[in-house]
Coordinates of C-alpha atoms and ligand atoms in Angstrom, one line a residue:
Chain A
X1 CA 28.8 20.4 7.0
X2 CA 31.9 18.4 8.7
X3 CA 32.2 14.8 8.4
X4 CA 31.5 14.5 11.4
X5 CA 28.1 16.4 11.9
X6 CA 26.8 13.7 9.0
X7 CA 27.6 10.8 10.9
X8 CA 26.5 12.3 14.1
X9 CA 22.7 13.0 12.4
X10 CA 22.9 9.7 10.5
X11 CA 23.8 7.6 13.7
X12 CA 20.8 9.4 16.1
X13 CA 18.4 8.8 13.1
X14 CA 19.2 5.3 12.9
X15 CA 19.6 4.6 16.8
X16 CA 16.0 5.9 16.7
X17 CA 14.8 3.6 15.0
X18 CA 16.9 0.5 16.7
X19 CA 17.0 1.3 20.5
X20 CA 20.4 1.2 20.3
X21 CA 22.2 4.1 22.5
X22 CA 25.5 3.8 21.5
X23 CA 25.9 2.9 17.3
X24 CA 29.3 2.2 16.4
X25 CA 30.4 3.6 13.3
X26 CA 31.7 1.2 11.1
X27 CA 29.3 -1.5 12.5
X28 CA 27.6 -3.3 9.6
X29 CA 23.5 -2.6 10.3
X30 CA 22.3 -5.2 8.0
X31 CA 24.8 -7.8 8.8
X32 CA 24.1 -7.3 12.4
X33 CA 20.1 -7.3 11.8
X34 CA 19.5 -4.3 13.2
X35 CA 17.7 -3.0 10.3
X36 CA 16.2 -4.7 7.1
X37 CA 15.7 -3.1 3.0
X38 CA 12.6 -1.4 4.0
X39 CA 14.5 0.9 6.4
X40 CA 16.7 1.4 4.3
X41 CA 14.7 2.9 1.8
X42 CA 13.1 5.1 4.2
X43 CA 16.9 6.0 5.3
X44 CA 17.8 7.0 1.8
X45 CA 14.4 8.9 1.6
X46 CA 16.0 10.3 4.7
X47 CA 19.3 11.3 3.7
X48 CA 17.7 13.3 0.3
X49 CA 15.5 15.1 2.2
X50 CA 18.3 16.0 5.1
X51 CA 21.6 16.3 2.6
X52 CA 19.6 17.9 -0.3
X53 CA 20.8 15.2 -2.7
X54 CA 19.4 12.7 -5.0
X55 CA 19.3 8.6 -4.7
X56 CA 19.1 7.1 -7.7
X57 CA 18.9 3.5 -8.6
X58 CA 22.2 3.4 -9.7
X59 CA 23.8 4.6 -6.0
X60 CA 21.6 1.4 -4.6
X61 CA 24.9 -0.4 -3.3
X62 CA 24.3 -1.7 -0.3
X63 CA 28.0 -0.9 0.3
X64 CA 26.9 2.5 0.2
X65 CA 24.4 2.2 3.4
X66 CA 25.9 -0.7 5.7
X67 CA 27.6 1.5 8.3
X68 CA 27.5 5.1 9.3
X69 CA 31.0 5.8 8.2
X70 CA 29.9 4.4 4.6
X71 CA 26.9 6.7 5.0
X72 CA 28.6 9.5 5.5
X73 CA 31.2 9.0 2.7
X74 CA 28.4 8.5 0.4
X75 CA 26.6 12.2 1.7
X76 CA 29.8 13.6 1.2
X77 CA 30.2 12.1 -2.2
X78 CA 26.9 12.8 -3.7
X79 CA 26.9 16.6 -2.4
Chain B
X1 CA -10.1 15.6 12.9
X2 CA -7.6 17.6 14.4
X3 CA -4.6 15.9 12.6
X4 CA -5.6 17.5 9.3
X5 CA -5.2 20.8 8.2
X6 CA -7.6 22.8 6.9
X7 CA -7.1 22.0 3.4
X8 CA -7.1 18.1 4.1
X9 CA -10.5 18.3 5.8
X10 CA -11.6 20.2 3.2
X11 CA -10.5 17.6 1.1
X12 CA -12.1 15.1 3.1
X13 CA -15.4 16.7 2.3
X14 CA -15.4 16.5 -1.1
X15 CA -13.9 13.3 -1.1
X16 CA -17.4 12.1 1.1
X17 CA -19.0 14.4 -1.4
X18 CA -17.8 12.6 -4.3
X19 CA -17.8 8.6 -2.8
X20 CA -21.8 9.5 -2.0
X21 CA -22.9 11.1 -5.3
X22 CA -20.8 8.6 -8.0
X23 CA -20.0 5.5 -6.1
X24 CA -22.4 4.4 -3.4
X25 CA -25.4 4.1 -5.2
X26 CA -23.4 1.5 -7.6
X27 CA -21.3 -0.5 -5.3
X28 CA -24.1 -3.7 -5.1
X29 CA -24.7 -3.3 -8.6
X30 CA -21.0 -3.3 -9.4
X31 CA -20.3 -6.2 -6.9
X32 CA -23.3 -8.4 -8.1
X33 CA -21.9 -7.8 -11.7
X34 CA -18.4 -8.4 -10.6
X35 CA -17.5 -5.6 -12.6
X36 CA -16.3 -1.9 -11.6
X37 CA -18.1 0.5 -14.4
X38 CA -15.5 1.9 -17.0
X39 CA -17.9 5.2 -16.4
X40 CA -17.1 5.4 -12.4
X41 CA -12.8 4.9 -13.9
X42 CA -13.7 7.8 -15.9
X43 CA -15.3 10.1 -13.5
X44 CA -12.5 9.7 -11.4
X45 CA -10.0 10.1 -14.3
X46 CA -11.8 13.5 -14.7
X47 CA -11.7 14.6 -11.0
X48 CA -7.7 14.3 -11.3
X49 CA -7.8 11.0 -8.5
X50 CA -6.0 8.5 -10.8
X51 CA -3.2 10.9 -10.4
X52 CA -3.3 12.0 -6.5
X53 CA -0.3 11.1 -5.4
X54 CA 1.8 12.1 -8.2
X55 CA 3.4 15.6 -8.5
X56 CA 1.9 18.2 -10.2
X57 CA 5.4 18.3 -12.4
X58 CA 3.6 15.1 -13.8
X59 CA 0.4 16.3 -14.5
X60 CA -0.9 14.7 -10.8
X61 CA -2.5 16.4 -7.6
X62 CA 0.7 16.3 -5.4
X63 CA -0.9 14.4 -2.3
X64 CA 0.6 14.0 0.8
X65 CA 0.5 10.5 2.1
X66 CA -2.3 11.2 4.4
X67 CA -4.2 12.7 1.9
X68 CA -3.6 9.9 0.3
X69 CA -5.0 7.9 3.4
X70 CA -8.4 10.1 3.7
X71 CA -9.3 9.8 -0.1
X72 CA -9.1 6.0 0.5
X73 CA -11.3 5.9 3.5
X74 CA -14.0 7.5 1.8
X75 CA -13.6 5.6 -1.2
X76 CA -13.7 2.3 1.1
X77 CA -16.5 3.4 3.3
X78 CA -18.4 2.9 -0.2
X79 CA -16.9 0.2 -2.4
X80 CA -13.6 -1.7 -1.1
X81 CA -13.7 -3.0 -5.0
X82 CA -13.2 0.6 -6.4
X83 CA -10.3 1.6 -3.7
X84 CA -8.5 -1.7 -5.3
X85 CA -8.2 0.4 -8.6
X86 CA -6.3 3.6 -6.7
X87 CA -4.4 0.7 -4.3
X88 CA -2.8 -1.0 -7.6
X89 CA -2.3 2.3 -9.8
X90 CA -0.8 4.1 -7.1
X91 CA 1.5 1.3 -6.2
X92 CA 2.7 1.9 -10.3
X93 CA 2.8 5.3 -10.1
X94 CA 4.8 5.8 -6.8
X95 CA 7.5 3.2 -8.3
X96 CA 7.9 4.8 -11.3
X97 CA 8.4 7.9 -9.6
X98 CA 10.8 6.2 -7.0
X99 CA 12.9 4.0 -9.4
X100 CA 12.3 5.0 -13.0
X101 CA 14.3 7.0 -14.8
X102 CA 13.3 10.4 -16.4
X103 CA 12.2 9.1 -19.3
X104 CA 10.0 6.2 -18.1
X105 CA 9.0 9.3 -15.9
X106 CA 7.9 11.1 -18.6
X107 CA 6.5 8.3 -20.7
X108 CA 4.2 6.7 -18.4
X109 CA 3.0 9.3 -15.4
X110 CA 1.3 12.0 -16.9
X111 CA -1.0 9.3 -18.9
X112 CA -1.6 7.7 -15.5
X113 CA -1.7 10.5 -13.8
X114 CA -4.6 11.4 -16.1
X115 CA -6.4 8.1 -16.3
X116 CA -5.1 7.2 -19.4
X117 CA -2.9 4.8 -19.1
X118 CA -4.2 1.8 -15.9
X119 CA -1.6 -0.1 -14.1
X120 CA -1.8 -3.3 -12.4
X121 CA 0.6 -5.0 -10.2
X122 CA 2.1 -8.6 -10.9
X123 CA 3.8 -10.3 -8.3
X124 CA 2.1 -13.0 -6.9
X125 CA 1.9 -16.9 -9.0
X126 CA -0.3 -19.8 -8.2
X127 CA 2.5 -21.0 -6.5
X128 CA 4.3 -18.0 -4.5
X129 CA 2.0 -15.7 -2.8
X130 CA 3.5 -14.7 1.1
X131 CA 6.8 -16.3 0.3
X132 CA 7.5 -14.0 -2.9
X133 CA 11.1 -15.1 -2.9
X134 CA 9.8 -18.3 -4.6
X135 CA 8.4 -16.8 -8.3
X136 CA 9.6 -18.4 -10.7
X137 CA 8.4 -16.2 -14.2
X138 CA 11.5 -15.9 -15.6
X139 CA 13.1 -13.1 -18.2
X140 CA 15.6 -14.1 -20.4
X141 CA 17.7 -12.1 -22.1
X142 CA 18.3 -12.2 -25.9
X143 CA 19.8 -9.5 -27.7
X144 CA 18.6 -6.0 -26.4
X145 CA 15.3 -7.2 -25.6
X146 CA 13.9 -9.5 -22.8
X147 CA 11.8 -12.6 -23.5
X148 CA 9.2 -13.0 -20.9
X149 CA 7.8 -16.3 -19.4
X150 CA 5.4 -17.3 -16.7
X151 CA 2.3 -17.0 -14.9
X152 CA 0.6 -14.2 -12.6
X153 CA -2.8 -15.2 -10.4
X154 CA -5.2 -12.7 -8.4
X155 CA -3.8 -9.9 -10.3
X156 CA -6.1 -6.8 -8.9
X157 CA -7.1 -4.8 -12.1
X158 CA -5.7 -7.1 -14.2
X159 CA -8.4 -8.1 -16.7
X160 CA -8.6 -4.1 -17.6
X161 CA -5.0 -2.1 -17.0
X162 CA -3.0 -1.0 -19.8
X163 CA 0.5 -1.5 -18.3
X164 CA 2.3 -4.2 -16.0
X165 CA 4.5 -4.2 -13.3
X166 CA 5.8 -7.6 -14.1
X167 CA 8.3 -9.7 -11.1
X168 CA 10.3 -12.3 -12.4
X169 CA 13.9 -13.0 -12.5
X170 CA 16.8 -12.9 -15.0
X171 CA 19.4 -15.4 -14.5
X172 CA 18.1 -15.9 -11.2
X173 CA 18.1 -12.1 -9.9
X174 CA 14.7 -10.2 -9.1
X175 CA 14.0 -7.6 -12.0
X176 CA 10.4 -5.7 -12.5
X177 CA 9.2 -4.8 -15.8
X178 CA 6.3 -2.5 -17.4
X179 CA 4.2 -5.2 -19.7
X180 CA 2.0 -3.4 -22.1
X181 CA -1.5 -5.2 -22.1
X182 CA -1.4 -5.7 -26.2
X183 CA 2.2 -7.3 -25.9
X184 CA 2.2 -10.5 -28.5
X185 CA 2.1 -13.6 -26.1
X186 CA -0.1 -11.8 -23.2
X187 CA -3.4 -13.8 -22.2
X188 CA -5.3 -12.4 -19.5
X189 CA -8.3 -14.5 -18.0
X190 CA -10.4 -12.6 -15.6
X191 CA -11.2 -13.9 -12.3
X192 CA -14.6 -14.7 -11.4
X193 CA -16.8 -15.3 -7.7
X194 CA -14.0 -14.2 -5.3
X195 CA -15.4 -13.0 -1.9
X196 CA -14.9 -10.1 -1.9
X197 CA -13.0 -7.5 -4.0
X198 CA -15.5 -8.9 -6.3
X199 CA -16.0 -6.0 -9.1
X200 CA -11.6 -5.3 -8.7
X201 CA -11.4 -7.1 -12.3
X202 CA -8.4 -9.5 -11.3
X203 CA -6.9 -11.4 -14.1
X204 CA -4.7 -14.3 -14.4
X205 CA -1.7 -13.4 -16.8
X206 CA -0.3 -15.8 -19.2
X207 CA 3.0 -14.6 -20.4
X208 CA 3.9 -16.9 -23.3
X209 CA 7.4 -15.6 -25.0
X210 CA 6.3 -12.4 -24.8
X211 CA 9.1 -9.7 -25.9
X212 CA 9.9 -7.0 -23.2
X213 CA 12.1 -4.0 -24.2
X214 CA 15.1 -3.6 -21.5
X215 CA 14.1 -0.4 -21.5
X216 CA 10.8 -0.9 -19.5
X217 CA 13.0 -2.6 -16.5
X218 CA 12.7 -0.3 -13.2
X219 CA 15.2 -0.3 -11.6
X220 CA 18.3 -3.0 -11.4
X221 CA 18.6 -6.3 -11.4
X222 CA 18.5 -7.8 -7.9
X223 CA 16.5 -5.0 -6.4
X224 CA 13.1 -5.8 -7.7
X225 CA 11.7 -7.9 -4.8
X226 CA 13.7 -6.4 -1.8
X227 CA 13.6 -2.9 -2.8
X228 CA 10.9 -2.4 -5.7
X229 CA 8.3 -4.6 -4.5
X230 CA 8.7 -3.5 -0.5
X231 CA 8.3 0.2 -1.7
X232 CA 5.2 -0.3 -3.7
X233 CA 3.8 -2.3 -1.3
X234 CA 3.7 0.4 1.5
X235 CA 1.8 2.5 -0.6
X236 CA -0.2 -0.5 -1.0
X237 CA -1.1 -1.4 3.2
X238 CA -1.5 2.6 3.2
X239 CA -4.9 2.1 0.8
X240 CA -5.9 -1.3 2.8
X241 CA -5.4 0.4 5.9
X242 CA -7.4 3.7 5.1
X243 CA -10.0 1.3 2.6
X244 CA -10.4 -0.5 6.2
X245 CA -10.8 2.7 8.3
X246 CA -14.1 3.8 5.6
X247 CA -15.8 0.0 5.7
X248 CA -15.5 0.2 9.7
X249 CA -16.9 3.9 9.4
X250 CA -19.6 2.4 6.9
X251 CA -20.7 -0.3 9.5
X252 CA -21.1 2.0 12.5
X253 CA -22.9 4.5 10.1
X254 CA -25.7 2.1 8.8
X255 CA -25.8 -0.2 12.5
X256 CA -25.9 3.2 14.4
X257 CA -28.7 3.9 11.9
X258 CA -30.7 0.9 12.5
X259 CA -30.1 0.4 16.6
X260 CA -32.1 3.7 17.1
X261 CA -35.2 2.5 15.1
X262 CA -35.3 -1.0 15.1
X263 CA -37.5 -2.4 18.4
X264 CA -37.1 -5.7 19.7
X265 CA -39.2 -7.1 22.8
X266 CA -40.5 -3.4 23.1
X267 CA -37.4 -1.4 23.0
X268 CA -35.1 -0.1 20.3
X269 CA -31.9 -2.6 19.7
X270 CA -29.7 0.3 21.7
X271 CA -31.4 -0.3 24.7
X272 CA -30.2 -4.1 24.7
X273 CA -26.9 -4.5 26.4
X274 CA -25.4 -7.1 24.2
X275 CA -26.1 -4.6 21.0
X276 CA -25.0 -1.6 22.6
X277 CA -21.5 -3.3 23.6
X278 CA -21.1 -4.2 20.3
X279 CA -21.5 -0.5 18.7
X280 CA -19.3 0.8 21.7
X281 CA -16.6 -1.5 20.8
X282 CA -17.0 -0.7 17.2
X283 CA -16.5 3.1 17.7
X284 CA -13.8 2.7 20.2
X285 CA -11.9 0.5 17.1
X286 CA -13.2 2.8 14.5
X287 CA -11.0 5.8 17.1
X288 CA -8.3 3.5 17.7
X289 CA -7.7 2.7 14.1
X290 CA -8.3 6.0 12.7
X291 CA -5.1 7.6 15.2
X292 CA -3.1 4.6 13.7
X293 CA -3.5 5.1 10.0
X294 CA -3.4 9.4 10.7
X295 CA -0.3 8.6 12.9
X296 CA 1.3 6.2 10.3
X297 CA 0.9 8.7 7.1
X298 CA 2.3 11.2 9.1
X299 CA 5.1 9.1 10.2
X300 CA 5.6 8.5 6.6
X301 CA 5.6 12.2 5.0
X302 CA 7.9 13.0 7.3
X303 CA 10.5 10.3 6.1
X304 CA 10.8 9.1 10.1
X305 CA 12.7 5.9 10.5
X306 CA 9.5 4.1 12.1
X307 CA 7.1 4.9 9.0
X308 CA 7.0 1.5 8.0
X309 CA 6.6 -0.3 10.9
X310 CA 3.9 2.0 11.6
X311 CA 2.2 1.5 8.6
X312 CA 1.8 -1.9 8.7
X313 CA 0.6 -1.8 12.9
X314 CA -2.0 0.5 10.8
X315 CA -3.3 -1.9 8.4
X316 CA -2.9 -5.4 10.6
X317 CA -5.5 -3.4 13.2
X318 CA -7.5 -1.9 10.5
X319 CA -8.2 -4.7 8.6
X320 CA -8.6 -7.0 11.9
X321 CA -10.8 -4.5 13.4
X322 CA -12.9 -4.3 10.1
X323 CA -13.0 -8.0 9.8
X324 CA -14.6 -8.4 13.6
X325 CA -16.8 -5.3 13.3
X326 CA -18.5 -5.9 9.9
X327 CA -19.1 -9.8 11.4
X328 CA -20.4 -7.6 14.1
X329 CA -22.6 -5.1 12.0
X330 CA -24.1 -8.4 10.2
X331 CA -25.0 -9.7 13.6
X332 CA -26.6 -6.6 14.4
X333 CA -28.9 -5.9 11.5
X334 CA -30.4 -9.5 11.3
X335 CA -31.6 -10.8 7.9
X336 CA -31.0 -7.4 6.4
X337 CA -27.4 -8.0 6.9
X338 CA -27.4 -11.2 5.1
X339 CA -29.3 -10.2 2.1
X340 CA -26.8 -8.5 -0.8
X341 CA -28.6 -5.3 -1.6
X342 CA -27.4 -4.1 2.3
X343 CA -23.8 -2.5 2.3
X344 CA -22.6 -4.6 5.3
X345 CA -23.1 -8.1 3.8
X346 CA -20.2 -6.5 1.2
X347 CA -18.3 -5.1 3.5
X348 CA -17.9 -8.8 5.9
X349 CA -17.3 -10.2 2.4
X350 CA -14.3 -7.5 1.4
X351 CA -12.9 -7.1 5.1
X352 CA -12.1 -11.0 5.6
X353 CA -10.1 -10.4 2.1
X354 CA -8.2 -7.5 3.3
X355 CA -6.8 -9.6 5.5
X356 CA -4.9 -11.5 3.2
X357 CA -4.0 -8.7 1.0
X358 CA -0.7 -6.4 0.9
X359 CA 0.4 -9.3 3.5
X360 CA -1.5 -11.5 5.3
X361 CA -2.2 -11.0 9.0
X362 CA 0.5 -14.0 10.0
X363 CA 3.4 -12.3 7.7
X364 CA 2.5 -9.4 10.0
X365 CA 2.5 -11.0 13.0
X366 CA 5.9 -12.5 12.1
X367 CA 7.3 -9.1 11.1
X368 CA 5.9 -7.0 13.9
X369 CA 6.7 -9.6 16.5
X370 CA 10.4 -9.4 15.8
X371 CA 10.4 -5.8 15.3
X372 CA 8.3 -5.3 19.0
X373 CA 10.8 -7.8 20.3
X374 CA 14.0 -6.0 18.5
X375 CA 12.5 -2.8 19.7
X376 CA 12.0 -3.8 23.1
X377 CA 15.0 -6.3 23.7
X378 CA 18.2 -5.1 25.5
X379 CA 20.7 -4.1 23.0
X380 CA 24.6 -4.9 23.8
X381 CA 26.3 -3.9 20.6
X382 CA 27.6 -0.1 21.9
X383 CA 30.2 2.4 20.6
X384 CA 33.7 1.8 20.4
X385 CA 34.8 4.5 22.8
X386 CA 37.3 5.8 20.1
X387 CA 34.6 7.3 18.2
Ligands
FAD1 C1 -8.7 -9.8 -3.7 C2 -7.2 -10.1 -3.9 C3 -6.5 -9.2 -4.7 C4 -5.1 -9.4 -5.0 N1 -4.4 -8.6 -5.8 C5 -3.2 -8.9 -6.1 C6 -2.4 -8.0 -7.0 O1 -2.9 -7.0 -7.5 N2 -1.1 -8.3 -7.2 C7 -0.5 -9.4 -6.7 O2 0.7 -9.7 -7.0 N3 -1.2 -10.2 -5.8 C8 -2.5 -10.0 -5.5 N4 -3.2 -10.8 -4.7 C9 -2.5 -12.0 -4.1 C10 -2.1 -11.7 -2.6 O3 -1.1 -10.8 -2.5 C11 -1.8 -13.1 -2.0 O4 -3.1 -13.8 -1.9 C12 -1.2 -13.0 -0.6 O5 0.2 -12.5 -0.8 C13 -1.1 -14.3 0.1 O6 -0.6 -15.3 -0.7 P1 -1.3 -16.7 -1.0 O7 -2.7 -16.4 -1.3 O8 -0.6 -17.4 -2.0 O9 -1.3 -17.5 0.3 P2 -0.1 -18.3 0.9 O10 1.2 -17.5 0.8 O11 -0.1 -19.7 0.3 O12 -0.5 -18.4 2.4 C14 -1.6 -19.2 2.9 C15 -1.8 -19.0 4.4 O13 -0.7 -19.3 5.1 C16 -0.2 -18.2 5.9 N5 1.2 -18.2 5.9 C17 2.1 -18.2 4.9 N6 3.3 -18.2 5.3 C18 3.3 -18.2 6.7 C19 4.2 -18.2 7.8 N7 5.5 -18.1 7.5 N8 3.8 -18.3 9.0 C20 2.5 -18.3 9.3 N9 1.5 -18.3 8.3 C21 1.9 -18.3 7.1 C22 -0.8 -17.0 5.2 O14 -0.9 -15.9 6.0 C23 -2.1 -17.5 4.7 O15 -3.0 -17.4 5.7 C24 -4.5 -10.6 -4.4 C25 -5.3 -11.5 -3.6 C26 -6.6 -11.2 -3.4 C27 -7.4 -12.2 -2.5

């Protein structure tokens, strides 16, 4: 899977859930308020289920989840 | 019942089954004693439903989250007090799961999972309750251990579980830790003549210097209100909400029951207007709520980005709707409604307290409203074009 496909699925899954129709990808979600922690535990619930990898305690930067870019970096990473 | 499968209304059954034959004809008895039988903890230990939610890797039954749901609605429909005990274990088990590492894994689920091992679930102080943000127990750290200080109020199966999740912060940072009940320094004071809830054994917890291995922290520091404590407590509105769904069903069930036999001015209580809009509005909630909780669980198993949100529409309509209705079903049996050996004089008791429980109905309202309005709102922030 490209780079590209992940922050493609990533950004729809979180525009979903925001009403936002056009996500930038290196805009900070939490910083903006578009999202809060809860969502994004259910987004990392998401992203094991959808990349096949594992979120463990010690991946929970929040650097790792502000943006899509860093989301898709961190998919990459783990896989 | 079209949005379970075959094996979840099966489940449902003997989930009916089993609330009818071991906890029904208790619940008054229980709730009069404040006291949920260490026999009833035992039965269900036996029947594998301490461990539902875990997997079976763990010795558990592997629920779905609307499994989950269902087991608490008929455990609700017959004693709110007993669903407390599978709201606050669950809540332990699920965040050892989520955030534990394998060995805590393996040294605390399968006991749960088997009844052996109770857990409770300590966050809120006699001074911090909505506004968690403001605990103040404190963990210090000396050495490789951590030394534990503060108080926990209202703690739901306090007074009898074997293991803590403790909140509390070191050097000012969230961190959650499993207490064992016989740690040195530990005094637990059970909680008498609460309105309802009243047979949940809560505890106030006295944690005098009491030494904490780091090795029972879940998690990392800074993570445990935010992330810990959110998580759990989604598993936690899942049990209100479905606990809510049952006590609603156990209203219409007994007021159904009594509007066809009881005669007033010559004519059964149905045929009376005023009576029969109460029961239609009562069933119309009882439909309303059950789609919400089905929908939320089902929301939630399949990880979709709204599961939360949808939980917690679930369990602020649940528990509002079971707050009005069982006011409702007091109304409609008369005397017998206010007398303590009828179910529904329990169930307006329990239903005003799940209100405040798992967050209140304003820290709902304030969460919801901004999400509706976020949801809702125009949005300008769009996509650079370069992407
Ligand atoms: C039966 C029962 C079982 C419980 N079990 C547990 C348990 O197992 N573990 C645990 O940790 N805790 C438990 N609790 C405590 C429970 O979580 C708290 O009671 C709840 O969080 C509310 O906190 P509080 O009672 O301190 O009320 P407060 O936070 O003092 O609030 C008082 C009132 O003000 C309202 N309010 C607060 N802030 C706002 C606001 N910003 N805007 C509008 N209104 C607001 C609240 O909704 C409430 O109506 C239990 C409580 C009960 C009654």
């Amino acid at each position: 899977m490209t780079d590209n496909n992940i922050k493609s699925i990533v950004s729809e899954y979180i525009e979903s859930s925001t009403n936002i129709t056009g996500l930038a990808y290196d805009m900070d979600i939490f910083e903006e308020g578009l999202v809060n922690s809860l969502f994004a535990i259910e987004l990392m619930t998401y992203l094991e289920k959808e990349f096949s990898i594992k979120i463990t305690m010690d991946d929970l930067d929040m650097s790792h989840f502000k943006s899509v870019d860093s989301i898709a970096a961190f998919v990459v990473n783990k896989k | 019942m079209s949005h379970l499968s075959k094996q979840q209304q099966e489940l449902y059954s003997e989930f009916l089954k089993f609330a009818k034959t071991n906890v029904e004809p208790y619940a008054n008895q229980w709730d009069r004693e404040e006291c949920i039988s260490r026999k009833i903890i035992d039965i269900c230990s036996e029947a594998g439903y301490l461990g539902g939610t875990v997997p079976a890797e763990y010795g558990g039954q592997g629920w779905d989250n609307l499994t989950y749901g269902i087991f608490n609605e008929a455990i609700g429909r017959s004693s709110i007090s007993l669903s407390g005990l599978f709201n606050v274990h669950t809540m332990i088990e699920q965040t050892i799961l989520k955030w534990g590492t394998e060995e805590q894994k393996q040294r605390w689920l399968p006991f749960m999972a088997k009844g052996e091992i109770l857990g409770a679930f300590a966050l809120t102080e006699p001074e911090a309750g909505s506004d968690a943000a403001g605990i103040t127990t404190e963990y210090r750290l000396d050495g490789d251990k951590l030394i534990l200080n503060g108080k926990k109020k209202w703690i739901t199966f306090g007074a009898i579980a074997d293991i803590i999740l403790v909140f509390g912060k070191l050097e000012g940072k969230p961190v959650a830790c499993i207490v064992e009940k016989n740690t040195p320094g530990l005094t637990v004071t059970p909680v008498k003549d609460m309105l309802g809830f009243r047979a949940g054994h809560l505890a106030v917890l006295q944690f005098d210097n009491c030494v904490v291995s780091k090795e029972n922290m879940i998690g990392k520091e800074g993570f445990a209100l935010n992330y810990i404590a959110l998580y759990a407590l989604e598993f936690g509105r899942i049990s209100v909400a479905f606990s809510a769904l049952g006590l609603l069903r156990g209203c219409l069930e007994i007021c159904s029951e009594h509007v066809q036999k009881r005669k007033t001015f010559d004519k059964r209580l149905i045929e009376h207007g005023a009576i029969r809009k109460m029961i239609a509005d009562m069933g119309v909630d009882y439909e309303a709520a059950k789609l919400l909780c089905y929908n939320a669980t089902i929301a939630k198993n399949n990880h979709s980005p709204d599961a939360t949100e949808k939980v917690m529409i679930a369990k602020y309509f649940t528990t509002m709707a079971a707050a009005r209705h069982s006011s409702n079903a007091v109304q409609i049996m008369g005397a017998f409604g206010c007398n303590e050996s009828f179910a529904v004089s329990r169930y307006y008791r329990d239903s005003k307290t799940m209100e405040i429980i798992e967050g209140s109905n304003e820290i709902h309202q304030m969460l919801l409203g901004k999400s509706f309005a976020r949801q809702f709102g125009k949005v300008t922030k769009i996509k650079d074009e370069s992407n």
